[in-house]
Amino acid sequence: MIDALADITEDAFLGGQLRLKQKRSGHRAGHDAILLAAATQAGPGDRVVDLGAGIGTAGLALARRVAGIRLGLVEIDPELAELARANAAANAIAAETIVLDVTADAPAFAANGLVPDSVDVVLMNPPFNDPARHRGSPDQMRHSAHVATDETLNAWVHAARRILRSNGALTLIWRADGIADVLAALSRGFGSLAILPVHGEAGRPAIRVLVRAIKGGRAPTRLLPGLMLNGESRVPRKEVMDILEGRAILPLVEPC
């Protein structure tokens, strides 16, 4: 239970529109999850699933922006799932929290109500640190939350492809130097890609990519102008603060 968890903090996101409890140590919700939510397109009535939801940051941020979505938060760690459930309730957001390994097989997903071709939108922030360059935590659960294996991306994309309906949308965030792996994983069953590079500073290589892909899509791939997080003084640019505080969205969200 949450009351038994030590060192819990409550933090404001979206300029205070969303307040989330999370562990003081270990993986902490941050900009990646908010950027992912701001890049995800959904409409009222859509069934939306946040794979690897953690404490629910990305999915709940999307639900705060788009009222009326049917949100599912899938998380392998029972303690984080309990926090996600509590965060949804505390913010008066309807959400179903499911304790499930994203790499589980189709029967396990179906047993939790996630049958093939049943979801309109999937968003996900998989573990993406390169194990060759990132020293993972000795704690296995924390390690798996941060560090990718050779099969992580393919397994997560496969799970998304299985539950998405035809023409359903997947939005994901990944490290920029792994873009080739993203394109390879999405080549099986997805198309109509839109790619947004995210740069930490001007003149520096991108550090993240946000990608939107359509199951069965056939439109050409679009490479969008990059998002620059920080200005010359290394503080977030106004455009970025507007996104992080919930006043703006990213161009992967197309006009209705």
Backbone as a ProteinNet text record, in pm:
[ID]
protein_1_A
[PRIMARY]
MIDALADITEDAFLGGQLRLKQKRSGHRAGHDAILLAAATQAGPGDRVVDLGAGIGTAGLALARRVAGIRLGLVEIDPELAELARANAAANAIAAETIVLDVTADAPAFAANGLVPDSVDVVLMNPPFNDPARHRGSPDQMRHSAHVATDETLNAWVHAARRILRSNGALTLIWRADGIADVLAALSRGFGSLAILPVHGEAGRPAIRVLVRAIKGGRAPTRLLPGLMLNGESRVPRKEVMDILEGRAILPLVEPC
[TERTIARY]
84.2	0	87.8	31.1	107.5	153.9	69.3	106.3	231.7	261.9	379	504.5	490.4	606.8	675.6	806.8	882	923.7	942.9	1001	921.4	795.8	710.8	703.6	719.8	702.9	578.1	525.3	415.6	465.4	458.1	516.9	413.7	431.8	339.8	391.3	300.5	329.4	225.2	257.2	165.5	129.1	229	203.3	107.8	103.9	15.7	-117.4	-144.1	-270.1	-276.2	-158.8	-149.1	-53	-97.5	-11.7	4.3	130.1	157.8	248.2	214	300.2	396.3	521.9	622.1	729	805.7	914.2	1023.1	1081.6	1189.3	1314.5	1338.4	1455.3	1411.7	1509.4	1477.7	1431.2	1357.8	1312.5	1213.1	1236	1150	1090	963.4	897.7	958.9	969.7	1031.8	981.1	1067.3	1027.9	988.4	1055.4	1026	878.1	822.5	682.7	588.5	619.3	532.4	543.3	664.6	679.9	603.9	609.7	536	386.6	333.3	190.4	154.8	242.1	216.6	229.4	289.9	306	200.7	111.9	15.2	-120.1	-171.8	-303.1	-409.6	-516.7	-629.6	-753.9	-868.6	-994.4	-1088.2	-1191.6	-1288.6	-1344.1	-1351.5	-1402	-1296.6	-1175.8	-1068.6	-1023.3	-996.1	-931.7	-781.3	-719.7	-577.7	-505.6	-392.2	-313.2	-172	-128.1	7.8	85.7	174.7	254.1	376.5	400.6	511.1	484.2	366.2	316.3	386.7	458.7	517.9	410.5	426.1	326.2	211.6	211.6	100.4	120.2	240.5	262.2	213.5	261.8	227.6	78.7	25.4	-115.7	-206.5	-176.1	-258.8	-245.1	-125.1	-107.7	-190	-194.2	-277.8	-425.2	-466.5	-606.7	-645.8	-550.9	-580.1	-605.3	-534.4	-552.7	-674.5	-701	-809.8	-911.3	-1018.2	-1120.3	-1194	-1233.1	-1320.4	-1250.6	-1116.2	-1049.9	-1071.2	-1064.1	-1073.2	-930.6	-873.9	-731.1	-697.9	-596.8	-540	-392.7	-349.7	-211.1	-152	-58.2	1.9	141	164.4	291.9	327.1	454	498.4	521.3	561.9	597.8	470.9	431.2	306.3	303.4	418.5	420	396.9	460.7	437.5	294.4	241.7	102.8	6.5	37	-46.8	-39.9	78.9	91.2	14.5	22.1	-52	-202.4	-248.9	-392.6	-433.1	-350.4	-379.1	-369.7	-273.4	-258.9	-378.7	-428.7	-547.9	-665.4	-684.4	-796.3	-780.3	-658.1	-634.7	-657.4	-636.4	-656	-791.5	-879.3	-1015.1	-1013.2	-922	-910.5	-946.9	-1042.1	-1081.1	-973.3	-921.4	-817.1	-819	-792.9	-776.7	-627.5	-583.4	-443.1	-425.8	-332.5	-311.5	-167.4	-146.7	-12.4	20.5	112.5	139.4	274.5	348.6	474.3	441.5	494.6	466.6	511.9	611.3	661.9	585.5	477.8	397.9	330.1	281.4	220.9	75.9	16.6	-118.9	-222.4	-216.7	-315.9	-309.4	-188.8	-176.8	-240.2	-217.8	-281.4	-433.5	-481.5	-625	-690	-618.6	-672.3	-692.9	-622.2	-636.4	-719.6	-795.1	-885.2	-822.8	-696.4	-626.7	-616.5	-728.4	-732.7	-681.4	-642.4	-593.8	-695.5	-643.2	-724.8	-834	-801.9	-905.2	-873.7	-759.6	-712.8	-693.4	-729.8	-715.9	-578.3	-521.7	-396.1	-309.7	-181.8	-83.3	25.7	67.3	185.2	279.8	410.1	504.5	640.6	703	838.1	918.1	960.4	1026.3	1163.3	1217.2	1357.1	1445.1	1530	1604.4	1753.3	1804.9	1948.3	2027.4	2135.6	2222.6	2304.3	2291.8	2365.3	2516.6	2565.8	2710.2	2764.2	2675	2720.4	2653.7	2563.6	2489.1	2506	2554.1	2569.8	2436.2	2373.9	2241.7	2245.4	2131.4	2119	2130.9	2190.5	2191.7	2052.1	1960.1	1820.9	1757.9	1710.3	1663.3	1545.4	1452.4	1335.2	1375.4	1466.5	1512.7	1593.8	1675.4	1755.5	1665.3	1560	1471	1391.5	1375.8	1303.1	1385.3	1517.5	1605.8	1680.2	1724.6	1820.2	1752.2	1776.1	1717.1	1802.5	1737.5	1807.5	1797.7	1859.1	1853.3	1710.6	1622.7	1486.4	1381.2	1422	1322.5	1231.9	1290.5	1210.1	1120.2	1174.4	1093	976.4	1001.7	896.4	786.4	825.1	724.9	645	711.3	639.8	545.8	590.4	504.9	379	393.7	277.7	180.7	234.3	149.5	78	150.3	90.9	-22.2	-5.2	-105.7	-236.7	-229.2	-353	-416.1	-338.5	-395	-487.9	-593.4	-680.2	-611.4	-664.1	-612.9	-627.8	-522.9	-515.5	-504.2	-484.5	-455.8	-315.6	-291.7	-165.6	-80.6	48.4	148.8	238.2	256.8	352.5	453	582.3	686.4	799.7	878.1	999	1115.7	1230.8	1348.5	1470.8	1585.9	1708.1	1739.4	1789.6	1806.1	1906.3	2012.2	2111.9	2063.7	1942.9	1882.8	1772.3	1769.9	1662.1	1657.2	1772	1772	1695.8	1711.7	1639.8	1489.3	1452	1310.7	1249.6	1318.2	1266.2	1255.4	1352.7	1348.6	1231.3	1209.7	1100.5	964.6	951.8	823.8	799.9	902	885	791.6	769.5	680.4	542.9	459.4	319.8	282.5	379.6	348.7	396.6	333.6	374.7	326.4	330.6	286.6	357	488.3	565.1	582.5	577.2	616.9	721.8	836	950.8	990.4	1000.3	1038.3	1166.8	1280.1	1403.1	1394.4	1452.6	1455	1601.7	1640	1778	1785.2	1889.3	1907.9	1953	2049	2105.6	2129.3	2131.2	2159.1	2298.4	2310.3	2439.1	2482.9	2398.2	2431.4	2339.4	2387.2	2301.1	2174.6	2072.1	1947.7	1973.2	1898.7	1910.6	1792.6	1679.9	1560.3	1495.1	1412.8	1320.2	1182	1084.2	944	891.4	824.8	779	632.7	555.4	415.9	404.4	343.9	331.6	189.2	141.8	5.4	9.5	-68.2	-75	-137.4	-60.5	-106.9	-97.6	-38.1	-29.4	59.4	29	102.8	155.6	130.2	175.9	328	391.8	537.9	577.1	698.2	753.8	780.6	748.3	773.5	874.7	980.6	1079.1	1051.3	1008.4	965.8	1084.3	1071.9	1177.2	1201.3	1325.9	1360.4	1310.2	1288.1	1252	1378.1	1407.4	1524.2	1478.9	1526.8	1479.4	1530.4	1659.8	1720.7	1777.5	1773.3	1832.7	1980.5	2039.3	2183.1	2222	2131.6	2161.4	2136.8	2103.4	2079.6	1958.8	1864.4	1736.6	1630.2	1522.8	1420.7	1363	1347.3	1289	1141	1083.1	942	853.7	886.4	808.3	803.9	916.7	924.5	848.5	862	788.6	638.2	592.5	449.4	404.4	490.3	457.4	458.8	564.1	577.9	469.1	416.5	312.9	172.6	162.3	31.5	-40.2	31.4	-32.1	-15	64.6	91.2	114.3	101.9	125.9	233	278.2	382.2	319.8	394.5	336	307.1	339.1	294.9	143.6	84.8	-60.8	-114.6	-188.5	-235.9	-369.6	-397.4	-527.2	-641.3	-747.4	-863.2	-939.1
-120.3	0	125.5	235.7	359.5	406.7	390.9	438	369.2	250.6	177.4	218.6	299	340.5	458.8	447.8	555.9	659.8	782.9	889.4	916.9	949.4	987.8	1140	1192.8	1336.6	1361.5	1480.8	1523	1641.6	1628.7	1728.7	1780.5	1907.8	1972.2	1958	1927.7	1920.5	2004.7	2038.8	2119.5	2249.4	2312	2439	2428.6	2310.6	2290.1	2228.1	2204.9	2141.4	1994.5	1936.3	1795.2	1781.8	1715	1691.9	1541.3	1496.9	1353.7	1314.7	1205.7	1147.5	1050.1	1052.4	962.1	936.7	831.7	799.7	905.8	937.5	1035.5	982.3	852.6	790.7	704	664	583	669	607.6	679.5	788.5	910.5	1024.1	1076.5	1110.7	1166.4	1300.6	1328.7	1453	1500.7	1574.4	1638.9	1539.3	1423.4	1328.6	1290.7	1261.9	1220.6	1332.4	1455.9	1568.2	1596.4	1587.4	1603.9	1494.2	1371.6	1261.9	1289.9	1336.2	1368.5	1480.4	1580.9	1695.2	1658.4	1541.8	1496.2	1395.3	1358	1251.3	1307.8	1261.9	1305.5	1207.2	1259	1176.6	1263.3	1198.9	1271.8	1210.3	1283.6	1230.4	1096	1000.5	867.8	769	817.2	726.5	640.1	514.1	428.6	447.7	494.3	530.7	446.4	389.1	307.2	362.8	387.8	431.7	308.3	259	140.5	180.8	108.8	145.1	276.8	290.7	421.5	476.6	393.7	444.1	495.1	616.9	676.8	741.3	725	773	907.4	962.6	1102.4	1132.6	1058.7	1091.1	1071.4	957.6	931.8	1030.8	1063.8	1159.1	1299.9	1336.6	1468.1	1477.5	1369.6	1368.4	1379.8	1305.8	1309.9	1447.2	1518.2	1654.3	1746.2	1722.3	1805.4	1765.4	1636.1	1585.7	1515.7	1584.4	1526.6	1414.3	1313.5	1210.1	1091.6	1085	965.5	851.8	729.6	610.5	560.2	591.9	576.3	448	377	263.3	288.1	260.1	278.6	141.5	98.3	-34.5	-20.7	-87.4	-75.6	-210.2	-251.1	-379.2	-376.2	-261	-248.9	-222.6	-314.7	-295.5	-167.7	-128.9	-6.9	116.7	121.8	235.2	234.9	116.4	107.4	158.1	127.4	177.9	330.4	386.2	531.5	589.5	525.2	572.2	572	466	456.9	570.4	594.1	701.6	838.5	855.5	984.7	1014.4	913.1	934	978.2	909	943	1082.4	1115.9	1246.3	1360.9	1335.8	1439.9	1428.9	1344.4	1325.4	1288.4	1198.5	1149.5	1001.5	965.1	824.7	748.4	642.5	562.9	423.1	325.2	187.7	159.2	111.1	78.6	-72.6	-118.3	-261	-295.4	-391.5	-440.3	-550.6	-520	-611.3	-578.3	-681.2	-666.7	-636.2	-526.3	-489.2	-597.7	-676.7	-781.9	-913.2	-913.8	-1035.3	-1073.5	-1198.4	-1247.9	-1202.4	-1232.5	-1187.8	-1237.4	-1364.4	-1408.6	-1328.4	-1290.7	-1210.6	-1073	-1011.9	-884.2	-899.7	-1003.9	-1025	-1047.5	-1118.4	-1143.6	-1014.2	-908.7	-777.1	-680.9	-735.7	-653.6	-585.9	-618.1	-555.8	-657.6	-677.3	-774.5	-709.2	-789.1	-730	-637.2	-532	-438.5	-370.2	-332.2	-275.2	-135.1	-79.2	47.7	149.6	274.4	381.4	446.7	464.3	538.2	468	450.5	403.6	509.5	540.8	624.6	549	568.9	493.6	560.4	546	594.8	475.2	385.8	263	292.1	197.6	210.5	221.6	325.5	342.7	367.7	369.9	391.6	273	304.9	203.4	136.8	4.1	-60.6	-50.9	-28.8	-16.9	115.5	215.5	347.9	395.7	314.4	356.9	252.8	295.3	205.1	192.3	78.1	58.3	33.9	52	27.9	-121.6	-158.8	-300.1	-352.3	-262.6	-301.4	-336.5	-459.5	-506	-425.2	-388.5	-313.2	-174.5	-107	24.4	11.8	-94.1	-117	-133	-212.4	-237.7	-114.1	-19	104.2	200.6	182.3	277.5	219.8	94.5	40	-56.1	-32.7	-116.6	-240.4	-350.2	-466.3	-459	-555.1	-556.6	-573.6	-629.8	-659.2	-564.3	-471.3	-385.8	-314.6	-239.6	-158.4	-244.9	-352	-439.1	-498.6	-540.4	-601.4	-501	-378.6	-277.4	-235.8	-217.9	-182.3	-295.7	-419.3	-533.9	-533.5	-504.7	-498.6	-389.8	-274.2	-164.9	-203.7	-263.3	-303.4	-404	-494.1	-597.6	-538.9	-444.5	-394.2	-279.7	-212.8	-101.1	-151.8	-78	-104.8	-56.4	-95.3	-43.9	107.4	176.1	322.8	384.7	301.6	354.6	414.3	501.2	576.6	537.4	524.1	503	626.4	680.6	789.2	743.5	760.5	715.7	816.6	807	886.2	790.5	824.6	737.6	827.4	774.5	854	873.8	991.1	1028.4	941.6	897.5	817.5	675.9	643.9	515	523	630.2	649.2	535.7	479.8	369	249	224.2	114.3	141.5	266.8	303.3	278.6	324.2	307.5	159.6	80.4	-62.7	-129.7	-94.6	-154.5	-116.8	8.1	55.4	9.6	-42.8	-87.9	-207.7	-275.6	-391.6	-348	-310.6	-282.5	-136.9	-46.5	95.1	176.5	290.5	384.4	523.4	614.7	753.5	814.6	797.2	844.1	995.1	1054	1193.3	1192.7	1256.6	1249.8	1390.4	1410.9	1540	1524.2	1575.6	1571.8	1672.6	1636.4	1724.8	1750.7	1879	1919.4	1983.8	1950.9	2016.6	2160.5	2183.3	2315.8	2340.2	2466.3	2502.5	2454.9	2405.2	2361.8	2225.5	2159.5	2027.9	1923.8	1798.6	1694.3	1674.3	1622.5	1592.1	1488.9	1499.3	1404	1307.2	1344.6	1260.9	1270.8	1172.3	1183.5	1144.7	1222.6	1188.1	1141.8	1028.1	968.5	930.1	969.4	926.4	837.2	719.2	622.3	567.2	535	486.4	338.7	258	116.3	100.9	46.8	30.8	156.8	263.5	390.2	378.9	458.4	452.5	589.1	692.7	826.4	835.5	926.9	943.5	986.9	951.2	994.7	1144.4	1212.5	1356.3	1379.9	1454.1	1495.6	1641.3	1666.6	1800.1	1882.8	2015.7	2100	2064.9	2066.7	2024.4	2118.7	2062.7	2139.9	2166.3	2293.3	2331.8	2358.1	2279.5	2292.1	2418.1	2445	2555.3	2662.5	2786.1	2896.4	2909.4	3019.5	3040	3045.5	3089.6	3097.2	2964.9	2862.2	2726.7	2719.1	2806.5	2797.2	2762.9	2696.3	2655.9	2775.1	2759.1	2863.6	2877.3	2994.9	3018.2	2915.9	2883.2	2783.8	2651.4	2614.3	2488.4	2499	2611.2	2628.9	2623.7	2677.7	2670.9	2525	2442.6	2300.8	2231.2	2253.5	2186.5	2228.4	2349.1	2397.3	2380	2308.6	2271.1	2376.1	2479.1	2585.5	2564.4	2467.5	2444.7	2295.7	2255.3	2116.7	2112.6	1993.5	1976.5	1947.8	1975.3	1964.3	1822.6	1720.3	1586.3	1571.4	1662.2	1666	1749.4	1684.3	1751.2	1819.7	1931	1997.4	1903	1909.6	1823.1	1874
0	0	0	-48.1	-58.5	78.1	181.5	313.9	365.7	314	359.3	284.8	179.2	102.3	170.4	184.1	248.5	146.5	195.6	113.4	-12.5	2.8	-109.5	-116.8	-235.6	-255.8	-339.6	-330	-417.5	-498.9	-631.3	-719.9	-819.5	-857.7	-951.6	-1094.2	-1185.8	-1328.5	-1401.9	-1525.6	-1608.1	-1536.4	-1478.5	-1411.4	-1294.9	-1230.3	-1116.5	-1150.9	-1279	-1317.9	-1276.9	-1251.7	-1218.1	-1100.7	-994.7	-878.8	-862.1	-858.4	-859.9	-744.3	-680	-578.2	-644.9	-599.8	-654.5	-549.3	-570.4	-478.8	-488.8	-374.1	-371.3	-441.5	-429.1	-491.2	-609	-691.1	-807.4	-923.7	-1016.7	-1135.6	-1097	-1146.5	-1117.5	-1246.7	-1241.1	-1358.5	-1393.9	-1524.9	-1567	-1701.6	-1770.7	-1895.2	-2003.9	-2009.8	-2116.5	-2118.3	-2001.3	-1994.1	-2036.9	-1999	-2036.6	-2186	-2242	-2386.9	-2461.7	-2410.3	-2473.8	-2475.7	-2363.8	-2358.7	-2456.2	-2464.6	-2553	-2700.4	-2728.1	-2866.3	-2907.1	-2816	-2840.2	-2877.5	-2988.8	-3035.4	-2990.7	-2934.4	-2891.9	-2890.8	-2890.2	-2885.8	-2784.4	-2744.6	-2648.6	-2696.1	-2605.5	-2637.9	-2682.2	-2716	-2758.3	-2640.8	-2671.8	-2572.7	-2586	-2479.7	-2479.4	-2376	-2413.8	-2321.5	-2312	-2189.9	-2159.7	-2115.5	-2202	-2170	-2089.1	-1979.7	-1890.8	-1823.5	-1766.5	-1722.2	-1600	-1523.8	-1400.6	-1306.5	-1257.8	-1167.9	-1245.9	-1379	-1460.9	-1526.3	-1521.4	-1562.3	-1702.6	-1802.5	-1941	-1967.9	-1927.2	-1951.6	-1882.5	-1757.3	-1683.3	-1739.1	-1785.6	-1847.5	-1975.5	-2052.2	-2173	-2136.2	-2033.4	-1991.5	-1938.1	-1878.6	-1832.7	-1951.8	-2064.4	-2183.5	-2264.8	-2275.2	-2359.7	-2269.5	-2239	-2151.9	-2225.4	-2149.3	-2205	-2267.3	-2260.1	-2310	-2208.8	-2259.3	-2173.9	-2153.6	-2038.7	-2016	-1942.2	-1994.4	-1924.8	-1896.9	-1774.2	-1731.9	-1703.2	-1786.8	-1774.3	-1713.2	-1602.2	-1531.1	-1465.8	-1478	-1424.2	-1273.3	-1219.9	-1078.1	-996.6	-906.1	-831.1	-748	-691.7	-610.4	-695.7	-813.4	-902.8	-954.8	-983.2	-1028.9	-922.4	-795.4	-686.1	-678.4	-698.4	-701.9	-820.6	-936	-1053.4	-1026.6	-962	-928.8	-834.7	-734.2	-638.7	-704.2	-794.3	-863	-951.6	-1019.9	-1102.7	-1015.7	-904.3	-815.6	-756.7	-714.2	-651.3	-747.6	-877.5	-978.8	-1048.8	-994.6	-1047.7	-1195.9	-1232.1	-1368.7	-1369.8	-1451.9	-1462.9	-1538.5	-1477	-1540.8	-1481.7	-1566.7	-1521.8	-1511.1	-1395.7	-1375.1	-1380.4	-1463.7	-1487.7	-1455.7	-1367.1	-1336.3	-1436.5	-1528.8	-1639.5	-1700.9	-1736.8	-1809.3	-1955.7	-2007.7	-2146.7	-2243.4	-2204.6	-2293.1	-2278.2	-2200.1	-2181.9	-2313.1	-2319	-2442.5	-2455.9	-2571.5	-2602	-2501	-2456.7	-2356.6	-2227	-2182.9	-2061.1	-2080.5	-2196.4	-2226.1	-2230.4	-2299.3	-2311.9	-2176	-2085.9	-1952.2	-1874.8	-1917	-1853.9	-1938.8	-2032.5	-2113.2	-2231.9	-2262.4	-2375.1	-2488.6	-2554.7	-2663.9	-2791.4	-2890.8	-3016.2	-3080.5	-3142.6	-3222.2	-3140.4	-3016.5	-2929.7	-2879.5	-2919.4	-2863	-2974.7	-2948.5	-3048.3	-3046.2	-2926.2	-2910.3	-2806.1	-2838.1	-2741.5	-2730.8	-2609.4	-2587.9	-2496.8	-2517	-2434.3	-2429.9	-2312.8	-2285.8	-2234.9	-2327	-2281.6	-2220.4	-2143.6	-2101.2	-2225.4	-2231.9	-2358.2	-2342	-2219	-2203.3	-2258.1	-2327.6	-2386.7	-2275.3	-2256.3	-2146.9	-2161.5	-2284.2	-2305.6	-2251	-2233.3	-2190.5	-2062.8	-2007.8	-1889.5	-1780.3	-1666.4	-1552.9	-1481.5	-1496.4	-1439.2	-1289.5	-1224.8	-1081.7	-1052.6	-938.5	-899.4	-866.3	-835.8	-813.8	-948.5	-963.1	-1093.1	-1145.4	-1057.8	-1103.5	-1153.5	-1080.9	-1126	-1254.3	-1261.8	-1382.1	-1503	-1490.8	-1604.9	-1643.9	-1550.4	-1582	-1664.8	-1667.5	-1735	-1855.2	-1844.3	-1939.6	-2036.4	-2165.8	-2269.5	-2293.9	-2327	-2380.7	-2532.8	-2600	-2746	-2797.3	-2713.8	-2758.8	-2702.2	-2616.5	-2550.4	-2649.8	-2741.4	-2831.9	-2918.9	-2976.2	-3060.4	-2982.9	-2858.6	-2778.1	-2745.2	-2710.9	-2676.8	-2799.8	-2912.3	-3035.1	-3075.3	-3059.2	-3090.7	-3004.7	-2875.7	-2786.7	-2831.1	-2867.8	-2915	-3043.3	-3135.8	-3263.9	-3243.3	-3148.2	-3124.7	-3072.7	-2980.8	-2921.2	-2999.3	-3084.9	-3161.6	-3271.6	-3292.8	-3407.8	-3534.2	-3650.3	-3777.1	-3780.9	-3820.9	-3823.4	-3684.4	-3583.4	-3450.8	-3447.1	-3350.3	-3345.2	-3225.9	-3250.2	-3145.9	-3140	-3020.7	-2999.7	-2895.2	-2927.7	-2835.5	-2830.1	-2722.6	-2707.5	-2689.5	-2751.8	-2748.4	-2758.1	-2724.6	-2737.4	-2885.5	-2919.7	-3060.4	-3134.1	-3064.9	-3135.1	-3163.6	-3119.3	-3149.5	-3254	-3332.4	-3429.4	-3531.1	-3569.3	-3664.3	-3608.4	-3479.2	-3415.7	-3413.2	-3390.3	-3390.8	-3528.9	-3632.4	-3768.1	-3804.8	-3761.1	-3790.3	-3719	-3592.9	-3517.5	-3576.2	-3619.6	-3673.4	-3816.9	-3883.2	-4022.1	-4031.3	-3920.2	-3918	-3870.5	-3966.4	-3936	-3919	-3918.1	-3900.6	-4020.2	-4039.8	-4143.3	-4107.6	-4205.8	-4183.4	-4062.6	-4056.9	-3941.8	-3943.5	-3824.8	-3803.2	-3693.2	-3719.8	-3629.6	-3586.4	-3456.6	-3401	-3319.3	-3369.6	-3289.3	-3174.3	-3060.3	-2943.3	-2907.6	-2907.1	-2878.7	-2740.6	-2666.9	-2538.3	-2554	-2646.6	-2667.4	-2816.1	-2854.5	-2992.9	-3032.2	-3154.1	-3204.6	-3156.1	-3076.6	-3025.3	-3089.6	-3102.6	-3160.6	-3077.6	-3142	-3071.2	-2962.4	-2852.9	-2742.4	-2736.8	-2792.9	-2795.4	-2932.9	-2964.7	-3076.9	-3027.1	-3067.4	-3047.7	-3182.2	-3183.2	-3308.5	-3296.9	-3397	-3408	-3530	-3513.8	-3622.1	-3624	-3743.3	-3761.7	-3801	-3731.7	-3766.2	-3904.7	-3997.4	-4134.2	-4217.6	-4163.5	-4237.5	-4360.2	-4462.3	-4588.7	-4635	-4557.5	-4597.2	-4581	-4655.7	-4642.8	-4502.3	-4464.3	-4336	-4338.1	-4228.1	-4215	-4103.8	-4136	-4036.1	-4002.3	-3880.5	-3839.4	-3790	-3792.5	-3735.1	-3588.8	-3546.3	-3411.6	-3303.7	-3186.3	-3068.4	-2988	-2960.2	-2881.2	-2738	-2643.4	-2506.1	-2437.5	-2451.4	-2377.1	-2469.5	-2422.7	-2497.1	-2466.2	-2510.3	-2492.4	-2345.2	-2261	-2117	-2046	-2123.5	-2071.4	-1979.7	-1999.9	-1929.9	-2032.9	-1992.1	-2088.6	-2163.6	-2294.9	-2377.6	-2346.1	-2375.8	-2345.6	-2415	-2539.3	-2612.9	-2537	-2478.8	-2404.9	-2272.5	-2203.1	-2078.6	-2102.5	-2214	-2246	-2261.3	-2319.8	-2335.3	-2199.4	-2121.2	-1992.2	-1893.9	-1908.9	-1818.4	-1874.9	-1986.8	-2039	-2119.1	-2165.4	-2243.2	-2393.6	-2433.2	-2575	-2598.5	-2724.4	-2762.6	-2870.4	-2902.2	-3004.1	-3140.2	-3248	-3382.1	-3427.7	-3349.6	-3383.9	-3367.1	-3289.7	-3274.5	-3389.4	-3478.1	-3599.2	-3573	-3642.5	-3626.8	-3664.2	-3586.8	-3614.5	-3737.3
[MASK]
++++++++++++++++++++++++++++++++++++++++++++++++++++++++++++++++++++++++++++++++++++++++++++++++++++++++++++++++++++++++++++++++++++++++++++++++++++++++++++++++++++++++++++++++++++++++++++++++++++++++++++++++++++++++++++++++++++++++++++++++++++++++++++++++

